[in-house]
Short mmCIF file of C-alpha atoms in Angstrom, two decimals:
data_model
loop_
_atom_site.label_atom_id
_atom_site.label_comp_id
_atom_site.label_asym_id
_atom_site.label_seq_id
_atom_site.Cartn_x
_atom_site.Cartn_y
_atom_site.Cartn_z
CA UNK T 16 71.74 -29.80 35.39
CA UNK T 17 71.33 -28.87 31.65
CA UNK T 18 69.28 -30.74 29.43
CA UNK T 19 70.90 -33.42 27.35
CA UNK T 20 67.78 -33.58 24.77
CA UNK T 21 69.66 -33.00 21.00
CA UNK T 22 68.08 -31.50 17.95
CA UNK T 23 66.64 -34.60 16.85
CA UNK T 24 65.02 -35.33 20.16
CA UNK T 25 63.68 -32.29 21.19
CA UNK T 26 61.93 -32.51 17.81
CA UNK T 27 60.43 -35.78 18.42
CA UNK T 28 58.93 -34.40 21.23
CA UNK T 29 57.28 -31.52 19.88
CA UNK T 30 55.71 -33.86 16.77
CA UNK T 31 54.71 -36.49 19.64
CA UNK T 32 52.41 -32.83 21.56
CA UNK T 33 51.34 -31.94 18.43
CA UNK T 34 49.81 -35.57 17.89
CA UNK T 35 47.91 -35.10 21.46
CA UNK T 36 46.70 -31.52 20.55
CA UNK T 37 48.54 -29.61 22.40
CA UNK T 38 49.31 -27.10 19.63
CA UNK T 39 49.26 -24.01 21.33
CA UNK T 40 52.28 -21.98 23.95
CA UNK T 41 50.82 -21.90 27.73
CA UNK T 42 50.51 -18.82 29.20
CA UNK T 43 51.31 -17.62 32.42
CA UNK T 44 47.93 -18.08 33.77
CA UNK T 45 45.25 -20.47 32.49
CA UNK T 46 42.70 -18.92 30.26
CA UNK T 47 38.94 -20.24 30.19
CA UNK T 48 37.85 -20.57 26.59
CA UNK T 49 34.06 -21.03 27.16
CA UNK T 50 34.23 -17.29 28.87
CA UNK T 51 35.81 -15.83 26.06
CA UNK T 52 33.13 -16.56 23.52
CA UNK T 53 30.69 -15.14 25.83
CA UNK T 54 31.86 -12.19 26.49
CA UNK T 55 31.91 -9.53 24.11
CA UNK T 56 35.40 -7.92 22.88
CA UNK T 57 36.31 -4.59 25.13
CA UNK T 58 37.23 -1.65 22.39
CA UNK T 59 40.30 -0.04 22.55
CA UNK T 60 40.90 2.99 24.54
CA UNK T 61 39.72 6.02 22.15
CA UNK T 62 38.30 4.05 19.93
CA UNK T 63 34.54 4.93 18.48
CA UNK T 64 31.56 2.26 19.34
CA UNK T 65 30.71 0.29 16.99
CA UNK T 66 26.83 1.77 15.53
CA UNK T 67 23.52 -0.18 16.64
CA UNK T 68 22.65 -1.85 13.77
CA UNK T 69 19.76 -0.58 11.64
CA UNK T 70 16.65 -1.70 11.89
CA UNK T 71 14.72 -3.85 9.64
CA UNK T 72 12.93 -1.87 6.31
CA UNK T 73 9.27 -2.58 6.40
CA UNK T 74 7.63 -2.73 2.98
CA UNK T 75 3.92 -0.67 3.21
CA UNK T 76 2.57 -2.83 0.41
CA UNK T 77 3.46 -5.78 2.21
CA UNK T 78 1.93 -4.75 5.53
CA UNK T 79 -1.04 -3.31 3.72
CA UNK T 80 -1.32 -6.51 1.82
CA UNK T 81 -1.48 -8.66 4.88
CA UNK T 82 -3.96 -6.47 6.95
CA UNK T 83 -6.42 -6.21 3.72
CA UNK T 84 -5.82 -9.98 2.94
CA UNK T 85 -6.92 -10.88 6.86
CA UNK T 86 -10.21 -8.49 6.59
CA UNK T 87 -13.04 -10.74 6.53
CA UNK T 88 -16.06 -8.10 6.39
CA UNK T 89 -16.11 -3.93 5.25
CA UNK T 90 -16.01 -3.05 9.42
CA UNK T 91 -13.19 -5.51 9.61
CA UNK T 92 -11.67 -3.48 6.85
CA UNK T 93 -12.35 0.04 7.65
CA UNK T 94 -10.87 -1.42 11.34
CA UNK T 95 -7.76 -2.37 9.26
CA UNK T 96 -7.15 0.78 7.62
CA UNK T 97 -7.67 2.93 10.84
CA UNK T 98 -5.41 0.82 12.42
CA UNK T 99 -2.98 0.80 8.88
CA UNK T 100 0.01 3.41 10.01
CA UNK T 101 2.56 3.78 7.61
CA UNK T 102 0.95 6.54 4.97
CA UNK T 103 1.80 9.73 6.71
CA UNK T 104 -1.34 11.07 5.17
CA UNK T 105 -3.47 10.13 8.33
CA UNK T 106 -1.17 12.30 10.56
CA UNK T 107 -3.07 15.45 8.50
CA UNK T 108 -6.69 14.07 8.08
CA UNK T 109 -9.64 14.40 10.44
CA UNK T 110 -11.10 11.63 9.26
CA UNK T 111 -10.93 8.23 7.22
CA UNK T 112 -13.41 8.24 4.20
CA UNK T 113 -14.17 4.77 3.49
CA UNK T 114 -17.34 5.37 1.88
CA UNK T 115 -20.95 6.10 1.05
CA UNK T 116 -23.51 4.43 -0.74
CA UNK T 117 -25.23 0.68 -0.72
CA UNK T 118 -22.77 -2.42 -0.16
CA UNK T 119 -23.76 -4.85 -2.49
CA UNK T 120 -25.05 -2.44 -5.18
CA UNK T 121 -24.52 -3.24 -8.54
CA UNK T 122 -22.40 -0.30 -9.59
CA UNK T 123 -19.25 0.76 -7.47
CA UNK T 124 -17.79 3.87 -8.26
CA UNK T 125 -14.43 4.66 -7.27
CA UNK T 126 -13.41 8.45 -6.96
CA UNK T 127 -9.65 9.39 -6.43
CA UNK T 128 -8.82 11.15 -2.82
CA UNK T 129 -11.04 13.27 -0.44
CA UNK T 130 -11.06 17.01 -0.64
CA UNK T 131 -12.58 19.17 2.34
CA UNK T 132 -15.63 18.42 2.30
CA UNK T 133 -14.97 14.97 2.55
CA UNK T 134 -12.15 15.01 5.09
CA UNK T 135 -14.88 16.97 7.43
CA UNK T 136 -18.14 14.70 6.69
CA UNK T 137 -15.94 11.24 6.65
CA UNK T 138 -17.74 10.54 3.19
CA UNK T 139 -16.76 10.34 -0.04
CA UNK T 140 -18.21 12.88 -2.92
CA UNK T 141 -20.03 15.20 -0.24
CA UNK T 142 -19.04 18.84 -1.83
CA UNK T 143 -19.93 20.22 -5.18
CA UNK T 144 -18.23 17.37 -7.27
CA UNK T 145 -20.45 14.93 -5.15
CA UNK T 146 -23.44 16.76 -6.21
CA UNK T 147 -22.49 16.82 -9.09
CA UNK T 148 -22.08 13.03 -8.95
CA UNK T 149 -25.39 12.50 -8.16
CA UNK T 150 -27.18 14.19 -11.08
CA UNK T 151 -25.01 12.39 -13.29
CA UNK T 152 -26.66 8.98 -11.96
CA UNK T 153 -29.69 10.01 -10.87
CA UNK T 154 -29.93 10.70 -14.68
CA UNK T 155 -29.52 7.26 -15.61
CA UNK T 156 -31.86 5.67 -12.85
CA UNK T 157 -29.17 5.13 -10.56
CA UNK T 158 -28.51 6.58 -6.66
CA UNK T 159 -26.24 6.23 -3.57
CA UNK T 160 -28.38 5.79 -1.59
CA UNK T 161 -30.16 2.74 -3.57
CA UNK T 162 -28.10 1.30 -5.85
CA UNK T 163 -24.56 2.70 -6.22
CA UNK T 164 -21.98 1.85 -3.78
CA UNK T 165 -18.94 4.68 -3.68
CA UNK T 166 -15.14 5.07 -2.28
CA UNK T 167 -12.02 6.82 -3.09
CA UNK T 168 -8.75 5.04 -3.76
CA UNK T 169 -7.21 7.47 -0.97
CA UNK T 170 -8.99 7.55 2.51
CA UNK T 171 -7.03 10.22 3.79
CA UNK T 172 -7.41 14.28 2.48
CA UNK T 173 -3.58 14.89 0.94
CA UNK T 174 -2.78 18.37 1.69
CA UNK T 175 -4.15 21.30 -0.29
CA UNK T 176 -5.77 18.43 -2.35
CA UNK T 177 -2.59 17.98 -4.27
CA UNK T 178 -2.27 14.56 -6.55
CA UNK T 179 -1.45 11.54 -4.41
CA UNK T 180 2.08 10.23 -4.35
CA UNK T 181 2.77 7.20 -6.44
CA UNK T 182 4.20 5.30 -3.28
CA UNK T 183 0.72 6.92 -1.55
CA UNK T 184 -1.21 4.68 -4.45
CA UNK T 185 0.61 1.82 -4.02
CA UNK T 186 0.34 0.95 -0.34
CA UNK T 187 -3.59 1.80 -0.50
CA UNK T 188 -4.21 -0.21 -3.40
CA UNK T 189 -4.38 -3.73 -1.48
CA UNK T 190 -7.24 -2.25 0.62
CA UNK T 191 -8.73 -0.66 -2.32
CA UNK T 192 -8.75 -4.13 -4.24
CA UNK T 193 -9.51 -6.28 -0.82
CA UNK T 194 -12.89 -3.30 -0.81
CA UNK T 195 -13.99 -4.27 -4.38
CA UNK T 196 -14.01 -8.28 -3.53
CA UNK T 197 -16.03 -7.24 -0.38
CA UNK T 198 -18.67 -4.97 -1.67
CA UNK T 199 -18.99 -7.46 -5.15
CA UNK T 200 -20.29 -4.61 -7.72
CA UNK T 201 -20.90 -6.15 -10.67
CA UNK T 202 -19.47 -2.85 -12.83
CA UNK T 203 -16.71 -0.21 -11.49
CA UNK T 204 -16.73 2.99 -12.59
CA UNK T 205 -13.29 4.80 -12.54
CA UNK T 206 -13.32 8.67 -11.77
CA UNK T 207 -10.33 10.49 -13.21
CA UNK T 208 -6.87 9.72 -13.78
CA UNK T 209 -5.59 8.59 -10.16
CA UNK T 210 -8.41 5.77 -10.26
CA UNK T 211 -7.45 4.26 -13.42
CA UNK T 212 -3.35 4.64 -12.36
CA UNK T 213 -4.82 2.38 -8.81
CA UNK T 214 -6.93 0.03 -10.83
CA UNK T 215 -5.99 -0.68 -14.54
CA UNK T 216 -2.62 0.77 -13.92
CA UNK T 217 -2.96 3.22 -16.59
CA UNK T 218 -3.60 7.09 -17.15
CA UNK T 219 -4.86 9.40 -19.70
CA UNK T 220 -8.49 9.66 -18.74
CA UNK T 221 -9.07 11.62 -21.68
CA UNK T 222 -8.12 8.79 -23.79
CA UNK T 223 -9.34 5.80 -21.54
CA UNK T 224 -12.61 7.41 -20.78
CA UNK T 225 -15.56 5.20 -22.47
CA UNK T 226 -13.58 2.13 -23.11
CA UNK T 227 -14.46 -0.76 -20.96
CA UNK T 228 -11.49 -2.71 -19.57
CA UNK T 229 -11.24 -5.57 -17.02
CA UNK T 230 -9.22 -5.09 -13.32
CA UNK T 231 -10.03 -8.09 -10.63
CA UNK T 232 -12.54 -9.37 -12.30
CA UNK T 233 -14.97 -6.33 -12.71
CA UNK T 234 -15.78 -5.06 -16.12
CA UNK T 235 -14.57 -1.32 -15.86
CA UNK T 236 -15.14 1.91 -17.43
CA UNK T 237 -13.17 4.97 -16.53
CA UNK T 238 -15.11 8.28 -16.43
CA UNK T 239 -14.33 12.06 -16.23
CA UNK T 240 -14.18 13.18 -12.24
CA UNK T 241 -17.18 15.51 -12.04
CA UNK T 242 -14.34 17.72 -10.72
CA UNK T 243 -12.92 17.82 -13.86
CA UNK T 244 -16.21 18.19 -15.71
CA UNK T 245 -17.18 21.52 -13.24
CA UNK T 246 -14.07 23.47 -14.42
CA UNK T 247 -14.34 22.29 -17.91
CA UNK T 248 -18.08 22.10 -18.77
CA UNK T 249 -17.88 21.45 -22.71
CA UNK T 250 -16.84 17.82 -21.62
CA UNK T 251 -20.27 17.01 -19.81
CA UNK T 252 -21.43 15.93 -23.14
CA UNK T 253 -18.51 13.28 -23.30
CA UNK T 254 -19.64 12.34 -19.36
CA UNK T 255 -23.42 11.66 -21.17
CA UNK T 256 -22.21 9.66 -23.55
CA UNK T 257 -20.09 7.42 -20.58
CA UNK T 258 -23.13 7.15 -18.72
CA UNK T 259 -25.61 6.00 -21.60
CA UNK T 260 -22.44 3.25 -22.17
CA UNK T 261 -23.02 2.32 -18.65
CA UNK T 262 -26.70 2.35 -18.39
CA UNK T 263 -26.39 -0.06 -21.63
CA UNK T 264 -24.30 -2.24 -19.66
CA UNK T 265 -26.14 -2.72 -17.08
CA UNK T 266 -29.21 -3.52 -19.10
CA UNK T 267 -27.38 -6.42 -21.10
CA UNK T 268 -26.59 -7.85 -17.26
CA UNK T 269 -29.63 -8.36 -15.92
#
């Protein structure tokens, strides 16, 4: 028997489903809704898979930042740093140079990177720039091993002692700074051009050298490396004149 529903009717209808919900054709066979959101779409036949996504940048700063920031002591520190693995430095080093010298001392001098020497002994200033070093304070009264406190902004050797990468400074500098609140000098001294770029933020040692500036809350006076002043000895007289500056310094502190 045909259907005797006209235009008008069938129309009716239709509006009065469409009130209920019912808004989409049936199919064939019923289809579970709740399983299609779980499961994930099937690709097409030849088509490529879709790429894992990437995974999420870390920021070295960041991480160094944290790990200094959560160093309560200088072992807790040098623990942080050994355990710090995002400068591919350490991959070529022996060994982490934190430093040499009295914690607490007054005076806190902070030398660039480790050369060979260094890398092998695991202390800073140990070839002939260190000794050098040491006549230079021992002529003002001063010594590491009583009252001078000494680290390098890198603790890792870079390779064939080339200058450290700007991204290398950056990532180092949190422990750097976190070292200086730690060990409390009451002066820094800034060896060469890589120490001032790490502390002040600044280079031209040849033009910063003598003038005291302030970095995180240390008076500070770059110097000439003593690496420098062996392959250019005319500027030793310059390096007096630094350490009668600092000598002066210290005097008006105590």
């Amino acid at each position: 028997m045909e259907s005797a529903l006209d235009y008008w009717s069938a129309r009716a209808l239709l509006e009065w489903q469409a009130e209920l919900g019912a808004t989409e054709a049936l199919c064939d066979e019923p289809v579970d809704r709740y399983a299609l959101e779980q499961a994930a779409p099937k690709p097409k036949p030849g088509a490529a898979p879709a790429p894992p996504p990437k995974p999420k940048e870390v920021d070295p700063v960041e991480v160094a930042q944290k790990a200094a920031s959560g160093a309560a002591s200088l072992p807790a520190l040098r623990g942080a740093m050994e355990g710090f693995s995002h400068c591919d430095l350490k991959r070529g080093a022996r060994n982490l140079v934190f430093s040499d010298g009295q914690a607490g001392a007054r005076v806190m001098v902070i030398g660039e990177a480790p050369g060979r020497d260094e890398d092998l002994q695991g202390k800073p200033f140990v070839g002939r720039a260190g000794q050098l070093l040491d006549k230079m304070l021992e002529a003002i009264g001063l010594s590491r091993a009583e009252n001078v406190y000494i680290t390098n902004v890198l603790p890792w050797r870079p390779p064939q002692n080339r200058d450290p990468l700007p991204a290398e400074i950056s990532m180092l500098t949190p422990f750097l700074e976190r070292h200086v609140a730690l060990a409390e000098p009451e002066i820094l001294v800034l060896m060469g051009n890589i120490s001032c770029q790490a502390v002040l933020g600044k280079r031209g040692i040849t033009r910063l050298r003598g003038q005291w500036d302030q970095a995180w809350s240390k008076p500070v006076i770059p110097m000439f490396h003593p690496a420098y002043l062996l392959r250019q000895p005319a500027q030793k007289r310059l390096a007096w004149a630094d350490l009668l500056e600092l000598k002066a310094r210290l005097g008006s502190l105590t």
